[in-house]
mmCIF file of N, CA and C in Angstrom:
data_model
loop_
_atom_site.group_PDB
_atom_site.id
_atom_site.type_symbol
_atom_site.label_atom_id
_atom_site.label_comp_id
_atom_site.label_asym_id
_atom_site.label_seq_id
_atom_site.Cartn_x
_atom_site.Cartn_y
_atom_site.Cartn_z
ATOM 1 N N MET A 1 25.999 22.588 23.924
ATOM 2 C CA MET A 1 25.415 21.297 23.597
ATOM 3 C C MET A 1 23.883 21.425 23.557
ATOM 4 N N THR A 2 23.293 20.890 22.555
ATOM 5 C CA THR A 2 21.849 20.886 22.387
ATOM 6 C C THR A 2 21.226 19.825 23.287
ATOM 7 N N THR A 3 20.074 20.132 23.890
ATOM 8 C CA THR A 3 19.374 19.150 24.717
ATOM 9 C C THR A 3 18.386 18.366 23.848
ATOM 10 N N LEU A 4 17.899 17.258 24.374
ATOM 11 C CA LEU A 4 16.926 16.451 23.654
ATOM 12 C C LEU A 4 15.628 17.234 23.448
ATOM 13 N N ASN A 5 15.229 18.023 24.443
ATOM 14 C CA ASN A 5 14.023 18.851 24.304
ATOM 15 C C ASN A 5 14.177 19.889 23.197
ATOM 16 N N GLU A 6 15.350 20.511 23.103
ATOM 17 C CA GLU A 6 15.596 21.483 22.039
ATOM 18 C C GLU A 6 15.538 20.820 20.664
ATOM 19 N N MET A 7 16.115 19.628 20.565
ATOM 20 C CA MET A 7 16.061 18.896 19.291
ATOM 21 C C MET A 7 14.622 18.523 18.955
ATOM 22 N N ALA A 8 13.859 18.093 19.952
ATOM 23 C CA ALA A 8 12.454 17.730 19.722
ATOM 24 C C ALA A 8 11.662 18.940 19.221
ATOM 25 N N GLU A 9 11.896 20.109 19.806
ATOM 26 C CA GLU A 9 11.204 21.328 19.376
ATOM 27 C C GLU A 9 11.571 21.699 17.944
ATOM 28 N N LEU A 10 12.851 21.642 17.627
ATOM 29 C CA LEU A 10 13.311 21.983 16.283
ATOM 30 C C LEU A 10 12.755 21.014 15.243
ATOM 31 N N ILE A 11 12.819 19.722 15.549
ATOM 32 C CA ILE A 11 12.321 18.713 14.611
ATOM 33 C C ILE A 11 10.808 18.805 14.479
ATOM 34 N N THR A 12 10.105 19.045 15.580
ATOM 35 C CA THR A 12 8.649 19.201 15.526
ATOM 36 C C THR A 12 8.278 20.369 14.623
ATOM 37 N N GLU A 13 8.991 21.479 14.757
ATOM 38 C CA GLU A 13 8.737 22.659 13.924
ATOM 39 C C GLU A 13 8.844 22.315 12.438
ATOM 40 N N ARG A 14 9.807 21.467 12.090
ATOM 41 C CA ARG A 14 10.032 21.102 10.698
ATOM 42 C C ARG A 14 9.104 19.982 10.228
ATOM 43 N N ALA A 15 8.788 19.036 11.108
ATOM 44 C CA ALA A 15 8.096 17.807 10.700
ATOM 45 C C ALA A 15 6.580 17.863 10.793
ATOM 46 N N ARG A 16 6.040 18.697 11.672
ATOM 47 C CA ARG A 16 4.591 18.710 11.918
ATOM 48 C C ARG A 16 3.817 18.916 10.610
ATOM 49 N N GLY A 17 2.944 17.954 10.316
ATOM 50 C CA GLY A 17 2.104 18.007 9.127
ATOM 51 C C GLY A 17 2.819 17.701 7.824
ATOM 52 N N ARG A 18 4.113 17.393 7.880
ATOM 53 C CA ARG A 18 4.890 17.172 6.650
ATOM 54 C C ARG A 18 5.445 15.756 6.537
ATOM 55 N N ILE A 19 5.602 15.064 7.657
ATOM 56 C CA ILE A 19 6.153 13.706 7.656
ATOM 57 C C ILE A 19 5.023 12.707 7.437
ATOM 58 N N ARG A 20 5.225 11.774 6.559
ATOM 59 C CA ARG A 20 4.267 10.688 6.345
ATOM 60 C C ARG A 20 4.853 9.431 6.973
ATOM 61 N N GLY A 21 4.056 8.703 7.722
ATOM 62 C CA GLY A 21 4.555 7.517 8.410
ATOM 63 C C GLY A 21 5.273 7.923 9.682
ATOM 64 N N SER A 22 6.246 7.116 10.077
ATOM 65 C CA SER A 22 6.959 7.399 11.321
ATOM 66 C C SER A 22 8.460 7.186 11.145
ATOM 67 N N VAL A 23 9.227 7.943 11.910
ATOM 68 C CA VAL A 23 10.684 7.922 11.830
ATOM 69 C C VAL A 23 11.254 7.953 13.241
ATOM 70 N N ARG A 24 12.268 7.149 13.486
ATOM 71 C CA ARG A 24 13.007 7.240 14.747
ATOM 72 C C ARG A 24 14.309 7.961 14.443
ATOM 73 N N ILE A 25 14.587 8.989 15.210
ATOM 74 C CA ILE A 25 15.851 9.700 15.100
ATOM 75 C C ILE A 25 16.671 9.326 16.322
ATOM 76 N N GLU A 26 17.754 8.611 16.065
ATOM 77 C CA GLU A 26 18.616 8.141 17.150
ATOM 78 C C GLU A 26 19.893 8.962 17.164
ATOM 79 N N MET A 27 20.147 9.558 18.322
ATOM 80 C CA MET A 27 21.366 10.336 18.540
ATOM 81 C C MET A 27 22.085 9.696 19.725
ATOM 82 N N PRO A 28 23.082 8.849 19.454
ATOM 83 C CA PRO A 28 23.750 8.124 20.542
ATOM 84 C C PRO A 28 24.261 9.026 21.659
ATOM 85 N N ASP A 29 24.607 10.268 21.334
ATOM 86 C CA ASP A 29 25.146 11.190 22.327
ATOM 87 C C ASP A 29 24.074 11.996 23.048
ATOM 88 N N LEU A 30 22.777 11.792 22.681
ATOM 89 C CA LEU A 30 21.722 12.601 23.273
ATOM 90 C C LEU A 30 20.473 11.807 23.638
ATOM 91 N N GLY A 31 20.030 10.923 22.763
ATOM 92 C CA GLY A 31 18.810 10.151 22.997
ATOM 93 C C GLY A 31 18.080 9.901 21.689
ATOM 94 N N SER A 32 16.853 9.386 21.799
ATOM 95 C CA SER A 32 16.068 9.045 20.617
ATOM 96 C C SER A 32 14.739 9.784 20.622
ATOM 97 N N LEU A 33 14.270 10.094 19.410
ATOM 98 C CA LEU A 33 12.980 10.747 19.237
ATOM 99 C C LEU A 33 12.138 9.959 18.242
ATOM 100 N N TYR A 34 10.855 9.868 18.522
ATOM 101 C CA TYR A 34 9.880 9.292 17.605
ATOM 102 C C TYR A 34 9.238 10.472 16.882
ATOM 103 N N VAL A 35 9.223 10.417 15.552
ATOM 104 C CA VAL A 35 8.704 11.534 14.766
ATOM 105 C C VAL A 35 7.609 11.036 13.827
ATOM 106 N N ASP A 36 6.478 11.724 13.832
ATOM 107 C CA ASP A 36 5.415 11.469 12.867
ATOM 108 C C ASP A 36 4.799 12.810 12.492
ATOM 109 N N GLU A 37 3.628 12.800 11.858
ATOM 110 C CA GLU A 37 3.028 14.055 11.384
ATOM 111 C C GLU A 37 2.650 15.015 12.509
ATOM 112 N N THR A 38 2.618 14.518 13.760
ATOM 113 C CA THR A 38 2.288 15.396 14.881
ATOM 114 C C THR A 38 3.520 16.059 15.486
ATOM 115 N N GLY A 39 4.715 15.566 15.147
ATOM 116 C CA GLY A 39 5.946 16.137 15.674
ATOM 117 C C GLY A 39 6.848 15.090 16.296
ATOM 118 N N ALA A 40 7.778 15.538 17.121
ATOM 119 C CA ALA A 40 8.776 14.665 17.739
ATOM 120 C C ALA A 40 8.507 14.511 19.231
ATOM 121 N N THR A 41 8.561 13.265 19.700
ATOM 122 C CA THR A 41 8.383 12.981 21.121
ATOM 123 C C THR A 41 9.386 11.931 21.568
ATOM 124 N N GLU A 42 9.606 11.874 22.867
ATOM 125 C CA GLU A 42 10.491 10.867 23.445
ATOM 126 C C GLU A 42 9.664 9.641 23.800
ATOM 127 N N ARG A 43 9.445 8.765 22.855
ATOM 128 C CA ARG A 43 8.753 7.523 23.159
ATOM 129 C C ARG A 43 9.327 6.407 22.302
ATOM 130 N N MET A 44 9.266 5.224 22.854
ATOM 131 C CA MET A 44 9.761 4.052 22.142
ATOM 132 C C MET A 44 8.581 3.401 21.440
ATOM 133 N N GLN A 45 8.648 3.361 20.138
ATOM 134 C CA GLN A 45 7.585 2.766 19.341
ATOM 135 C C GLN A 45 8.198 2.329 18.018
ATOM 136 N N GLU A 46 7.636 1.289 17.418
ATOM 137 C CA GLU A 46 8.098 0.835 16.109
ATOM 138 C C GLU A 46 7.938 1.956 15.089
ATOM 139 N N THR A 47 8.885 2.045 14.155
ATOM 140 C CA THR A 47 8.828 3.071 13.120
ATOM 141 C C THR A 47 9.089 2.442 11.753
ATOM 142 N N ASP A 48 8.756 3.201 10.726
ATOM 143 C CA ASP A 48 8.986 2.763 9.351
ATOM 144 C C ASP A 48 10.437 2.964 8.931
ATOM 145 N N LEU A 49 11.106 3.906 9.578
ATOM 146 C CA LEU A 49 12.445 4.327 9.171
ATOM 147 C C LEU A 49 13.224 4.761 10.407
ATOM 148 N N THR A 50 14.522 4.452 10.434
ATOM 149 C CA THR A 50 15.386 4.921 11.521
ATOM 150 C C THR A 50 16.564 5.674 10.919
ATOM 151 N N LEU A 51 16.801 6.866 11.448
ATOM 152 C CA LEU A 51 17.951 7.673 11.066
ATOM 153 C C LEU A 51 18.846 7.797 12.290
ATOM 154 N N ARG A 52 20.147 7.538 12.111
ATOM 155 C CA ARG A 52 21.073 7.561 13.247
ATOM 156 C C ARG A 52 22.256 8.469 12.911
ATOM 157 N N ALA A 53 22.520 9.412 13.808
ATOM 158 C CA ALA A 53 23.660 10.325 13.684
ATOM 159 C C ALA A 53 23.832 11.036 15.013
ATOM 160 N N THR A 54 24.918 11.766 15.139
ATOM 161 C CA THR A 54 25.114 12.547 16.355
ATOM 162 C C THR A 54 24.137 13.716 16.361
ATOM 163 N N ALA A 55 23.926 14.276 17.535
ATOM 164 C CA ALA A 55 23.040 15.431 17.668
ATOM 165 C C ALA A 55 23.546 16.599 16.831
ATOM 166 N N SER A 56 24.856 16.775 16.755
ATOM 167 C CA SER A 56 25.391 17.894 15.972
ATOM 168 C C SER A 56 25.114 17.714 14.479
ATOM 169 N N VAL A 57 25.126 16.477 13.984
ATOM 170 C CA VAL A 57 24.810 16.232 12.572
ATOM 171 C C VAL A 57 23.343 16.566 12.306
ATOM 172 N N PHE A 58 22.432 16.104 13.178
ATOM 173 C CA PHE A 58 21.015 16.431 12.996
ATOM 174 C C PHE A 58 20.775 17.935 13.114
ATOM 175 N N SER A 59 21.465 18.580 14.023
ATOM 176 C CA SER A 59 21.336 20.027 14.179
ATOM 177 C C SER A 59 21.815 20.737 12.910
ATOM 178 N N ASP A 60 22.947 20.300 12.371
ATOM 179 C CA ASP A 60 23.462 20.900 11.137
ATOM 180 C C ASP A 60 22.488 20.693 9.977
ATOM 181 N N ILE A 61 21.886 19.522 9.893
ATOM 182 C CA ILE A 61 20.890 19.250 8.840
ATOM 183 C C ILE A 61 19.698 20.188 9.023
ATOM 184 N N ALA A 62 19.185 20.267 10.243
ATOM 185 C CA ALA A 62 17.996 21.081 10.510
ATOM 186 C C ALA A 62 18.248 22.568 10.286
ATOM 187 N N HIS A 63 19.475 23.028 10.496
ATOM 188 C CA HIS A 63 19.802 24.445 10.304
ATOM 189 C C HIS A 63 20.317 24.744 8.894
ATOM 190 N N GLY A 64 20.329 23.733 8.029
ATOM 191 C CA GLY A 64 20.748 23.942 6.643
ATOM 192 C C GLY A 64 22.240 23.999 6.426
ATOM 193 N N ALA A 65 23.033 23.678 7.443
ATOM 194 C CA ALA A 65 24.491 23.714 7.313
ATOM 195 C C ALA A 65 25.051 22.443 6.689
ATOM 196 N N LEU A 66 24.245 21.371 6.653
ATOM 197 C CA LEU A 66 24.678 20.091 6.089
ATOM 198 C C LEU A 66 23.538 19.492 5.293
ATOM 199 N N ASP A 67 23.803 19.187 4.051
ATOM 200 C CA ASP A 67 22.816 18.546 3.193
ATOM 201 C C ASP A 67 22.626 17.098 3.648
ATOM 202 N N PRO A 68 21.370 16.626 3.806
ATOM 203 C CA PRO A 68 21.145 15.257 4.269
ATOM 204 C C PRO A 68 21.753 14.202 3.343
ATOM 205 N N ALA A 69 21.710 14.417 2.034
ATOM 206 C CA ALA A 69 22.302 13.459 1.090
ATOM 207 C C ALA A 69 23.820 13.386 1.283
ATOM 208 N N LYS A 70 24.434 14.541 1.500
ATOM 209 C CA LYS A 70 25.878 14.579 1.726
ATOM 210 C C LYS A 70 26.230 13.874 3.039
ATOM 211 N N ALA A 71 25.418 14.106 4.076
ATOM 212 C CA ALA A 71 25.652 13.443 5.365
ATOM 213 C C ALA A 71 25.581 11.922 5.203
ATOM 214 N N PHE A 72 24.631 11.452 4.398
ATOM 215 C CA PHE A 72 24.487 10.016 4.140
ATOM 216 C C PHE A 72 25.706 9.494 3.371
ATOM 217 N N MET A 73 26.114 10.216 2.333
ATOM 218 C CA MET A 73 27.265 9.789 1.522
ATOM 219 C C MET A 73 28.564 9.795 2.322
ATOM 220 N N LEU A 74 28.682 10.724 3.267
ATOM 221 C CA LEU A 74 29.876 10.795 4.116
ATOM 222 C C LEU A 74 29.794 9.825 5.303
ATOM 223 N N ARG A 75 28.710 9.081 5.364
ATOM 224 C CA ARG A 75 28.461 8.100 6.431
ATOM 225 C C ARG A 75 28.323 8.749 7.805
ATOM 226 N N LYS A 76 27.941 9.995 7.823
ATOM 227 C CA LYS A 76 27.644 10.671 9.085
ATOM 228 C C LYS A 76 26.212 10.375 9.509
ATOM 229 N N LEU A 77 25.378 9.997 8.527
ATOM 230 C CA LEU A 77 23.976 9.675 8.751
ATOM 231 C C LEU A 77 23.742 8.237 8.314
ATOM 232 N N LYS A 78 23.313 7.399 9.246
ATOM 233 C CA LYS A 78 23.018 5.997 8.966
ATOM 234 C C LYS A 78 21.518 5.834 8.800
ATOM 235 N N VAL A 79 21.127 4.942 7.896
ATOM 236 C CA VAL A 79 19.722 4.740 7.578
ATOM 237 C C VAL A 79 19.356 3.271 7.709
ATOM 238 N N GLU A 80 18.268 3.006 8.424
ATOM 239 C CA GLU A 80 17.658 1.671 8.460
ATOM 240 C C GLU A 80 16.284 1.825 7.838
ATOM 241 N N GLY A 81 16.113 1.281 6.662
ATOM 242 C CA GLY A 81 14.881 1.444 5.911
ATOM 243 C C GLY A 81 15.216 1.963 4.530
ATOM 244 N N SER A 82 14.255 2.513 3.856
ATOM 245 C CA SER A 82 14.416 2.998 2.491
ATOM 246 C C SER A 82 15.301 4.247 2.417
ATOM 247 N N PRO A 83 16.439 4.162 1.706
ATOM 248 C CA PRO A 83 17.289 5.345 1.553
ATOM 249 C C PRO A 83 16.568 6.495 0.832
ATOM 250 N N MET A 84 15.698 6.179 -0.114
ATOM 251 C CA MET A 84 14.954 7.215 -0.824
ATOM 252 C C MET A 84 14.022 7.954 0.134
ATOM 253 N N ARG A 85 13.347 7.206 0.979
ATOM 254 C CA ARG A 85 12.459 7.830 1.965
ATOM 255 C C ARG A 85 13.274 8.641 2.971
ATOM 256 N N ALA A 86 14.440 8.119 3.342
ATOM 257 C CA ALA A 86 15.313 8.839 4.274
ATOM 258 C C ALA A 86 15.726 10.186 3.704
ATOM 259 N N LEU A 87 16.024 10.249 2.415
ATOM 260 C CA LEU A 87 16.402 11.518 1.802
ATOM 261 C C LEU A 87 15.226 12.488 1.771
ATOM 262 N N LYS A 88 14.025 11.956 1.556
ATOM 263 C CA LYS A 88 12.830 12.812 1.566
ATOM 264 C C LYS A 88 12.616 13.387 2.969
ATOM 265 N N VAL A 89 12.753 12.538 3.991
ATOM 266 C CA VAL A 89 12.612 12.999 5.372
ATOM 267 C C VAL A 89 13.714 14.007 5.704
ATOM 268 N N GLY A 90 14.936 13.720 5.259
ATOM 269 C CA GLY A 90 16.044 14.647 5.491
ATOM 270 C C GLY A 90 15.791 16.015 4.880
ATOM 271 N N THR A 91 15.206 16.020 3.689
ATOM 272 C CA THR A 91 14.866 17.281 3.034
ATOM 273 C C THR A 91 13.821 18.048 3.833
ATOM 274 N N ILE A 92 12.829 17.337 4.358
ATOM 275 C CA ILE A 92 11.800 17.976 5.189
ATOM 276 C C ILE A 92 12.435 18.573 6.446
ATOM 277 N N LEU A 93 13.323 17.806 7.084
ATOM 278 C CA LEU A 93 13.950 18.288 8.321
ATOM 279 C C LEU A 93 14.881 19.462 8.079
ATOM 280 N N SER A 94 15.398 19.586 6.854
ATOM 281 C CA SER A 94 16.333 20.681 6.585
ATOM 282 C C SER A 94 15.650 21.916 6.000
ATOM 283 N N THR A 95 14.326 21.854 5.847
ATOM 284 C CA THR A 95 13.587 22.971 5.258
ATOM 285 C C THR A 95 12.554 23.486 6.257
ATOM 286 N N PRO A 96 12.607 24.772 6.605
ATOM 287 C CA PRO A 96 11.604 25.310 7.534
ATOM 288 C C PRO A 96 10.188 25.124 6.982
ATOM 289 N N SER A 97 9.249 24.877 7.878
ATOM 290 C CA SER A 97 7.853 24.752 7.461
ATOM 291 C C SER A 97 7.343 26.113 7.016
ATOM 292 N N GLU A 98 6.319 26.104 6.190
ATOM 293 C CA GLU A 98 5.781 27.346 5.650
ATOM 294 C C GLU A 98 4.491 27.715 6.386
ATOM 295 N N SER A 99 4.561 27.802 7.708
ATOM 296 C CA SER A 99 3.346 28.108 8.473
ATOM 297 C C SER A 99 3.247 29.549 8.866
#
């Protein structure tokens, strides 16, 4: 089982400097993360977009095992906010940064 800290590290690696605005990633089985251009942290703050799925779904997206659009279509990934923006964020989270 992945811990919240491990998910925060993985998402930070993918999101740092690439996310515009703010996103809440809610994992009912693990916890919630606030994500912006600085990375992922455990804090409660208003966001522009909320993505909700299990930790395993987010892990699969981040490791490239599950396409974010497919996860959304299969209803494994729930979106509160713009679906187009959610797909852009999903693409960022599923692609390693080029640092």
